[in-house]
Amino acid sequence: MAVNTLLFKSNCYICIFYVFCFSIQISHDEQYIVCTCGPKVNILQINTGKILHSIEQVSLSDASALMLVTASRALLLKQWDWKQEKCTRLWRAIHNVPVASMTFDCTSTLLATGGCDGSIKLWDVVKQYCTHNLRRSSGVVHLVEFHPDISRLQLFSSSVDCGIRIWDLRTSKCICVLESHYSAATALAFSPDGQTLISSGRDKICSVWDLEKKAVKRTVPVYEAVEGVVLLPGTSDFSQMGVKGEGLHFVTAGSKGVLRVWDSSSARCVFTRMLLMHLLPMPQSNRLATVTAEHNLLIYQMPALTVQQQFVGYNDDILDVKFLGKDDTHIVVATNSSQLKVFELATNSCQILYGHTDTVLSIDVFRKGSMFASCAKDNSLRLWKMDLKSGHVHCVAQGSRHSNAVGSVACSRLKKAFLVSGSQDCTIKVWDLPNPLPDVGCEPVLMTARLPRSRSFSFRKCDVNSMTIFPNDKLLASGSQDRSAKLWSLADMSLLGVFRGHSRGVWCVQFSPVDQVLAKASADGSIKIWIIQDFSCLKVSYTYMFKELFSKKTFLFIGYGCCVFFPRCLYMLYSFSALVCLYFSLSFSSCKDVTEVELAEEQAKQEDQVLKQQELSDLLHEKKYVKALGVAISLNQPHTALRVIREIRQQEDGIQELEKTLLKLRQDQKESLLRYCVVWNTNSRSCLDAQAVLQVLLTHLSPEEILQYQATRTHLEALIPYTERHMQRIGRLLQASMFLDYMWQKMRITGGIDR
């Protein structure tokens, strides 16, 4: 029997956009966030959450400093036009070791770079030269900051000696060293009048400095290593953050992942918000941008400090994923984290759900898609509900009766009546849902498991890896590490049968949505489909080691083992219209069934190819070379294009005709022709045709126009060596021909003398 092949195309791809670095930069208009992602620099648009540009570094080393200028471990500084994704300038950093810190002044004309060799260099990015070379720091200069008052011309720096140096840029000398910290200073914040400085460090204190007296006014113990500090503007009302009075208040973020607001006069913490590691101000919109310990970007609206936007920068290992929403508009994802992430597929916007205190292992969604359950290593499970109008998800119930990590959860299929959880304590529990369910926004209620004697049962001595409920809510199947699966009756929790046959643990079990069969997948790489009525094996298939879950509309790859159903026959998948692929490479994509669309497009493409081939033959026969050359380029046929050019050159006025023909082409066609010339020029048989085309293009196009073509620099670099080789060959031929002419002339002279 022929097997019908389904084709899927990715219509939504969600991936990491920054890793390994908590430092970010925000554009002056507060519309973009610049962040590193390995050897790339990503430009993230705040309003849409999309990566607009991704700038690749030429060096293999990671980018270590950001903004419009990047510094790499190759000791190079690059200035970027990031909207065009072009490097506009490249120069050596002069530092003997990599650059550790970098900052612009408020005019964006002076750039300061701090190196690991203890030197600081200032660059005029407009006139493109180094203005200062400051040397007196000891060790790595990990912090540089300009004074916001331009008239002062002062630069502040910090290195591993724990001191904060103040540099006078007029004299290039260090005028003072502020000593108060016992560890490296990590951030600086200036008051609006420029008279007060607040410094934070990893020594768990913040120092308030009087810049006129160059002395510390107050030391504020914060009891954590602080990575970022921001001074609150005195012109706004921050009473909702506990700010009372007109004194200086500042915000810190550090090792405990806590956002704190401090009163500098009393050294007292007046407000606390959890889970933050890095902090940047957005004064134009009165917001704060923060980075969590799990590489999530959170934007808070002041003064209430409400979360306005959330971006996931790093997913880690993806453990489970499910569609969510009325029309599968969202995806809920469980990563190697205690937080759940809900992505809206249309915009890629994310909502981070807090509640679990340890890694979430499994999730399952009720039939209508507005509620789902999650379980985690914290021995608990939670019930979540989505507001279909706003899309916000809130926890409405929770349960914690297991004595070990809960590894799997399954929701009832017919109606929202109960859910089942399987734990590493070798038990399965049935939980009744609260009736009525609390409204979204209310405190979650406590769920209770049914009586242990009737509804909690032991599953031997191995972990429960997977569970699934039959579509009529009467049967439960569970898979375990003991290499077997069991079938239970949910009415009295009696064991109906055992499915054996795998040589390793069973990672996934699934009921067919239309047939009375059960599929189970094992770590041994095999899938076995069993008939429920007589517990006989219907089909055995060996496949890759992935775990696949499916429903009527979805087909999910999640890792380890695999369960695939072929309802009605063993060769046809049951009406899959969407596919979600997960990878342990920290990203996932949503795919759509495009089998019919792809077949129709392929057929239309073939028909168009046949028509264009016929049109090309007719044009060549009628000697309409301009149209023929355009059709050959559109068909991406370099050999046919070469044939057209040779036909033109063989005419009486071949050079003039070739010139007229090429000048009538569009810019994209000229660009393709330039790409073809690179290939033609490598062969001595076609090099003359390539050189004729190049002569026309270089004669009638300005260098600026040619450089606008894609990959022009690469094409020109490839043309130069072969052109030089052809030139040398022609020179040798010319020299040889001149020698023959010389010999002929000598022979004529000698013959005349003899006569």
mmCIF file of C-alpha atoms in Angstrom, residues 214-399:
data_model
loop_
_atom_site.group_PDB
_atom_site.id
_atom_site.type_symbol
_atom_site.label_atom_id
_atom_site.label_comp_id
_atom_site.label_asym_id
_atom_site.label_seq_id
_atom_site.Cartn_x
_atom_site.Cartn_y
_atom_site.Cartn_z
ATOM 1 C CA LYS A 214 34.792 63.409 47.418
ATOM 2 C CA ALA A 215 33.623 61.636 50.577
ATOM 3 C CA VAL A 216 31.059 58.981 51.457
ATOM 4 C CA LYS A 217 27.875 60.377 53.014
ATOM 5 C CA ARG A 218 26.250 57.093 54.009
ATOM 6 C CA THR A 219 26.809 53.377 53.656
ATOM 7 C CA VAL A 220 23.653 51.340 53.073
ATOM 8 C CA PRO A 221 23.919 47.604 53.866
ATOM 9 C CA VAL A 222 21.810 45.685 51.351
ATOM 10 C CA TYR A 223 22.832 42.138 52.439
ATOM 11 C CA GLU A 224 23.330 40.817 48.900
ATOM 12 C CA ALA A 225 25.809 41.180 46.055
ATOM 13 C CA VAL A 226 24.325 43.991 43.963
ATOM 14 C CA GLU A 227 24.663 43.934 40.173
ATOM 15 C CA GLY A 228 22.625 47.014 39.263
ATOM 16 C CA VAL A 229 21.477 50.268 40.845
ATOM 17 C CA VAL A 230 19.078 52.933 39.517
ATOM 18 C CA LEU A 231 18.243 56.254 41.157
ATOM 19 C CA LEU A 232 14.529 57.108 41.256
ATOM 20 C CA PRO A 233 13.736 60.570 39.822
ATOM 21 C CA GLY A 234 12.427 62.980 42.422
ATOM 22 C CA THR A 235 9.848 64.503 40.081
ATOM 23 C CA SER A 236 7.514 61.464 40.065
ATOM 24 C CA ASP A 237 5.190 59.985 42.648
ATOM 25 C CA PHE A 238 6.499 56.626 43.871
ATOM 26 C CA SER A 239 4.290 56.288 46.926
ATOM 27 C CA GLN A 240 3.108 52.868 45.728
ATOM 28 C CA MET A 241 6.708 51.711 46.086
ATOM 29 C CA GLY A 242 6.912 52.885 49.685
ATOM 30 C CA VAL A 243 8.672 56.158 48.846
ATOM 31 C CA LYS A 244 7.842 58.838 51.409
ATOM 32 C CA GLY A 245 9.496 62.233 51.542
ATOM 33 C CA GLU A 246 11.835 63.957 49.103
ATOM 34 C CA GLY A 247 15.082 62.181 49.929
ATOM 35 C CA LEU A 248 17.092 60.150 47.468
ATOM 36 C CA HIS A 249 15.695 56.681 46.820
ATOM 37 C CA PHE A 250 17.387 54.054 44.687
ATOM 38 C CA VAL A 251 16.568 50.587 43.347
ATOM 39 C CA THR A 252 18.929 47.597 43.532
ATOM 40 C CA ALA A 253 18.986 44.171 41.876
ATOM 41 C CA GLY A 254 21.413 41.471 42.915
ATOM 42 C CA SER A 255 22.312 37.903 43.715
ATOM 43 C CA LYS A 256 19.094 37.094 45.590
ATOM 44 C CA GLY A 257 17.040 37.962 42.559
ATOM 45 C CA VAL A 258 15.200 40.652 44.516
ATOM 46 C CA LEU A 259 14.280 44.158 43.388
ATOM 47 C CA ARG A 260 14.551 46.497 46.385
ATOM 48 C CA VAL A 261 13.827 50.192 46.878
ATOM 49 C CA TRP A 262 16.052 51.917 49.465
ATOM 50 C CA ASP A 263 15.839 55.230 51.290
ATOM 51 C CA SER A 264 19.372 56.669 51.214
ATOM 52 C CA SER A 265 18.810 58.910 54.241
ATOM 53 C CA SER A 266 17.630 56.153 56.582
ATOM 54 C CA ALA A 267 19.358 53.187 54.872
ATOM 55 C CA ARG A 268 16.044 51.345 55.045
ATOM 56 C CA CYS A 269 14.438 49.065 52.452
ATOM 57 C CA VAL A 270 10.959 50.412 51.679
ATOM 58 C CA PHE A 271 9.849 48.038 48.903
ATOM 59 C CA THR A 272 10.694 44.545 47.610
ATOM 60 C CA ARG A 273 9.954 42.699 44.355
ATOM 61 C CA MET A 274 11.394 39.248 43.582
ATOM 62 C CA LEU A 275 13.475 37.555 40.881
ATOM 63 C CA LEU A 276 15.696 40.215 39.309
ATOM 64 C CA MET A 277 19.414 40.215 38.472
ATOM 65 C CA HIS A 278 20.096 43.279 36.320
ATOM 66 C CA LEU A 279 18.469 46.673 36.157
ATOM 67 C CA LEU A 280 18.291 49.497 33.611
ATOM 68 C CA PRO A 281 16.205 52.698 33.686
ATOM 69 C CA MET A 282 13.828 53.802 30.906
ATOM 70 C CA PRO A 283 13.194 57.415 32.002
ATOM 71 C CA GLN A 284 11.259 58.577 28.940
ATOM 72 C CA SER A 285 8.438 56.095 29.524
ATOM 73 C CA ASN A 286 8.904 55.917 33.322
ATOM 74 C CA ARG A 287 9.722 52.208 33.239
ATOM 75 C CA LEU A 288 12.379 49.806 34.470
ATOM 76 C CA ALA A 289 13.968 47.016 32.418
ATOM 77 C CA THR A 290 15.189 44.066 34.466
ATOM 78 C CA VAL A 291 16.868 40.733 33.807
ATOM 79 C CA THR A 292 16.071 37.678 35.916
ATOM 80 C CA ALA A 293 18.391 34.888 36.916
ATOM 81 C CA GLU A 294 16.784 32.727 34.212
ATOM 82 C CA HIS A 295 17.581 35.237 31.446
ATOM 83 C CA ASN A 296 14.071 36.656 31.210
ATOM 84 C CA LEU A 297 13.583 40.342 30.397
ATOM 85 C CA LEU A 298 10.868 42.031 32.445
ATOM 86 C CA ILE A 299 9.717 45.616 31.881
ATOM 87 C CA TYR A 300 7.985 47.232 34.874
ATOM 88 C CA GLN A 301 5.753 50.286 34.733
ATOM 89 C CA MET A 302 6.407 52.732 37.547
ATOM 90 C CA PRO A 303 5.320 53.814 40.084
ATOM 91 C CA ALA A 304 3.196 50.707 40.731
ATOM 92 C CA LEU A 305 5.948 48.360 39.478
ATOM 93 C CA THR A 306 3.466 46.276 37.522
ATOM 94 C CA VAL A 307 4.850 43.908 34.887
ATOM 95 C CA GLN A 308 4.095 45.422 31.493
ATOM 96 C CA GLN A 309 6.049 43.144 29.155
ATOM 97 C CA GLN A 310 7.961 39.890 29.444
ATOM 98 C CA PHE A 311 10.534 38.394 27.091
ATOM 99 C CA VAL A 312 12.102 34.957 27.386
ATOM 100 C CA GLY A 313 15.765 35.114 26.483
ATOM 101 C CA TYR A 314 16.735 31.556 27.357
ATOM 102 C CA ASN A 315 14.520 28.478 27.413
ATOM 103 C CA ASP A 316 16.951 25.815 28.641
ATOM 104 C CA ASP A 317 15.849 22.187 28.037
ATOM 105 C CA ILE A 318 12.219 21.935 26.904
ATOM 106 C CA LEU A 319 10.421 19.156 28.758
ATOM 107 C CA ASP A 320 6.796 19.459 27.630
ATOM 108 C CA VAL A 321 4.544 21.617 25.477
ATOM 109 C CA LYS A 322 0.806 21.805 24.770
ATOM 110 C CA PHE A 323 -1.543 23.908 22.691
ATOM 111 C CA LEU A 324 -3.749 26.280 24.666
ATOM 112 C CA GLY A 325 -6.698 28.528 23.890
ATOM 113 C CA LYS A 326 -9.974 28.151 22.074
ATOM 114 C CA ASP A 327 -8.422 27.848 18.603
ATOM 115 C CA ASP A 328 -4.939 26.737 19.672
ATOM 116 C CA THR A 329 -3.782 30.357 19.728
ATOM 117 C CA HIS A 330 -1.246 29.826 22.508
ATOM 118 C CA ILE A 331 1.380 27.302 23.560
ATOM 119 C CA VAL A 332 2.231 26.491 27.169
ATOM 120 C CA VAL A 333 5.804 25.295 27.611
ATOM 121 C CA ALA A 334 7.537 23.536 30.503
ATOM 122 C CA THR A 335 11.281 24.098 30.476
ATOM 123 C CA ASN A 336 14.008 23.127 32.897
ATOM 124 C CA SER A 337 12.622 25.733 35.297
ATOM 125 C CA SER A 338 10.042 26.254 38.008
ATOM 126 C CA GLN A 339 8.244 28.697 35.729
ATOM 127 C CA LEU A 340 5.771 27.965 32.959
ATOM 128 C CA LYS A 341 5.845 30.033 29.784
ATOM 129 C CA VAL A 342 2.735 30.785 27.712
ATOM 130 C CA PHE A 343 3.512 32.018 24.179
ATOM 131 C CA GLU A 344 0.983 33.638 21.873
ATOM 132 C CA LEU A 345 1.711 32.158 18.458
ATOM 133 C CA ALA A 346 0.583 35.212 16.498
ATOM 134 C CA THR A 347 2.954 37.682 18.193
ATOM 135 C CA ASN A 348 5.460 35.478 20.089
ATOM 136 C CA SER A 349 4.644 37.486 23.222
ATOM 137 C CA CYS A 350 5.156 35.559 26.441
ATOM 138 C CA GLN A 351 3.552 35.324 29.853
ATOM 139 C CA ILE A 352 5.665 33.766 32.605
ATOM 140 C CA LEU A 353 3.695 31.837 35.223
ATOM 141 C CA TYR A 354 5.052 31.630 38.751
ATOM 142 C CA GLY A 355 3.848 29.182 41.375
ATOM 143 C CA HIS A 356 5.940 26.035 41.388
ATOM 144 C CA THR A 357 9.118 26.093 43.446
ATOM 145 C CA ASP A 358 10.992 23.424 41.482
ATOM 146 C CA THR A 359 11.300 22.195 37.893
ATOM 147 C CA VAL A 360 7.996 21.626 36.065
ATOM 148 C CA LEU A 361 8.010 18.131 34.529
ATOM 149 C CA SER A 362 4.692 17.689 32.740
ATOM 150 C CA ILE A 363 1.577 19.558 31.629
ATOM 151 C CA ASP A 364 -1.794 18.518 30.217
ATOM 152 C CA VAL A 365 -4.720 20.522 28.841
ATOM 153 C CA PHE A 366 -8.463 19.959 29.220
ATOM 154 C CA ARG A 367 -10.541 19.423 26.110
ATOM 155 C CA LYS A 368 -11.734 23.006 25.521
ATOM 156 C CA GLY A 369 -8.238 24.388 25.933
ATOM 157 C CA SER A 370 -8.887 27.085 28.532
ATOM 158 C CA MET A 371 -7.601 25.103 31.526
ATOM 159 C CA PHE A 372 -4.512 22.994 32.063
ATOM 160 C CA ALA A 373 -2.657 21.236 34.853
ATOM 161 C CA SER A 374 1.049 21.121 35.641
ATOM 162 C CA CYS A 375 3.181 19.019 37.968
ATOM 163 C CA ALA A 376 6.704 19.539 39.232
ATOM 164 C CA LYS A 377 9.553 18.296 41.364
ATOM 165 C CA ASP A 378 8.171 20.255 44.320
ATOM 166 C CA ASN A 379 5.761 17.312 44.951
ATOM 167 C CA SER A 380 2.774 19.394 43.879
ATOM 168 C CA LEU A 381 0.472 19.981 40.944
ATOM 169 C CA ARG A 382 -1.366 23.136 39.955
ATOM 170 C CA LEU A 383 -4.491 23.945 37.963
ATOM 171 C CA TRP A 384 -4.326 26.968 35.665
ATOM 172 C CA LYS A 385 -7.122 28.852 33.909
ATOM 173 C CA MET A 386 -6.891 31.201 30.940
ATOM 174 C CA ASP A 387 -9.059 34.279 30.492
ATOM 175 C CA LEU A 388 -10.058 33.793 26.848
ATOM 176 C CA LYS A 389 -10.661 37.526 26.336
ATOM 177 C CA SER A 390 -7.393 38.887 27.663
ATOM 178 C CA GLY A 391 -5.262 35.762 27.294
ATOM 179 C CA HIS A 392 -3.941 36.040 30.858
ATOM 180 C CA VAL A 393 -3.389 32.797 32.777
ATOM 181 C CA HIS A 394 -3.782 32.452 36.550
ATOM 182 C CA CYS A 395 -3.483 29.599 39.014
ATOM 183 C CA VAL A 396 -6.896 28.648 40.427
ATOM 184 C CA ALA A 397 -6.102 25.480 42.422
ATOM 185 C CA GLN A 398 -3.197 23.442 43.744
ATOM 186 C CA GLY A 399 -2.598 20.083 45.392
#
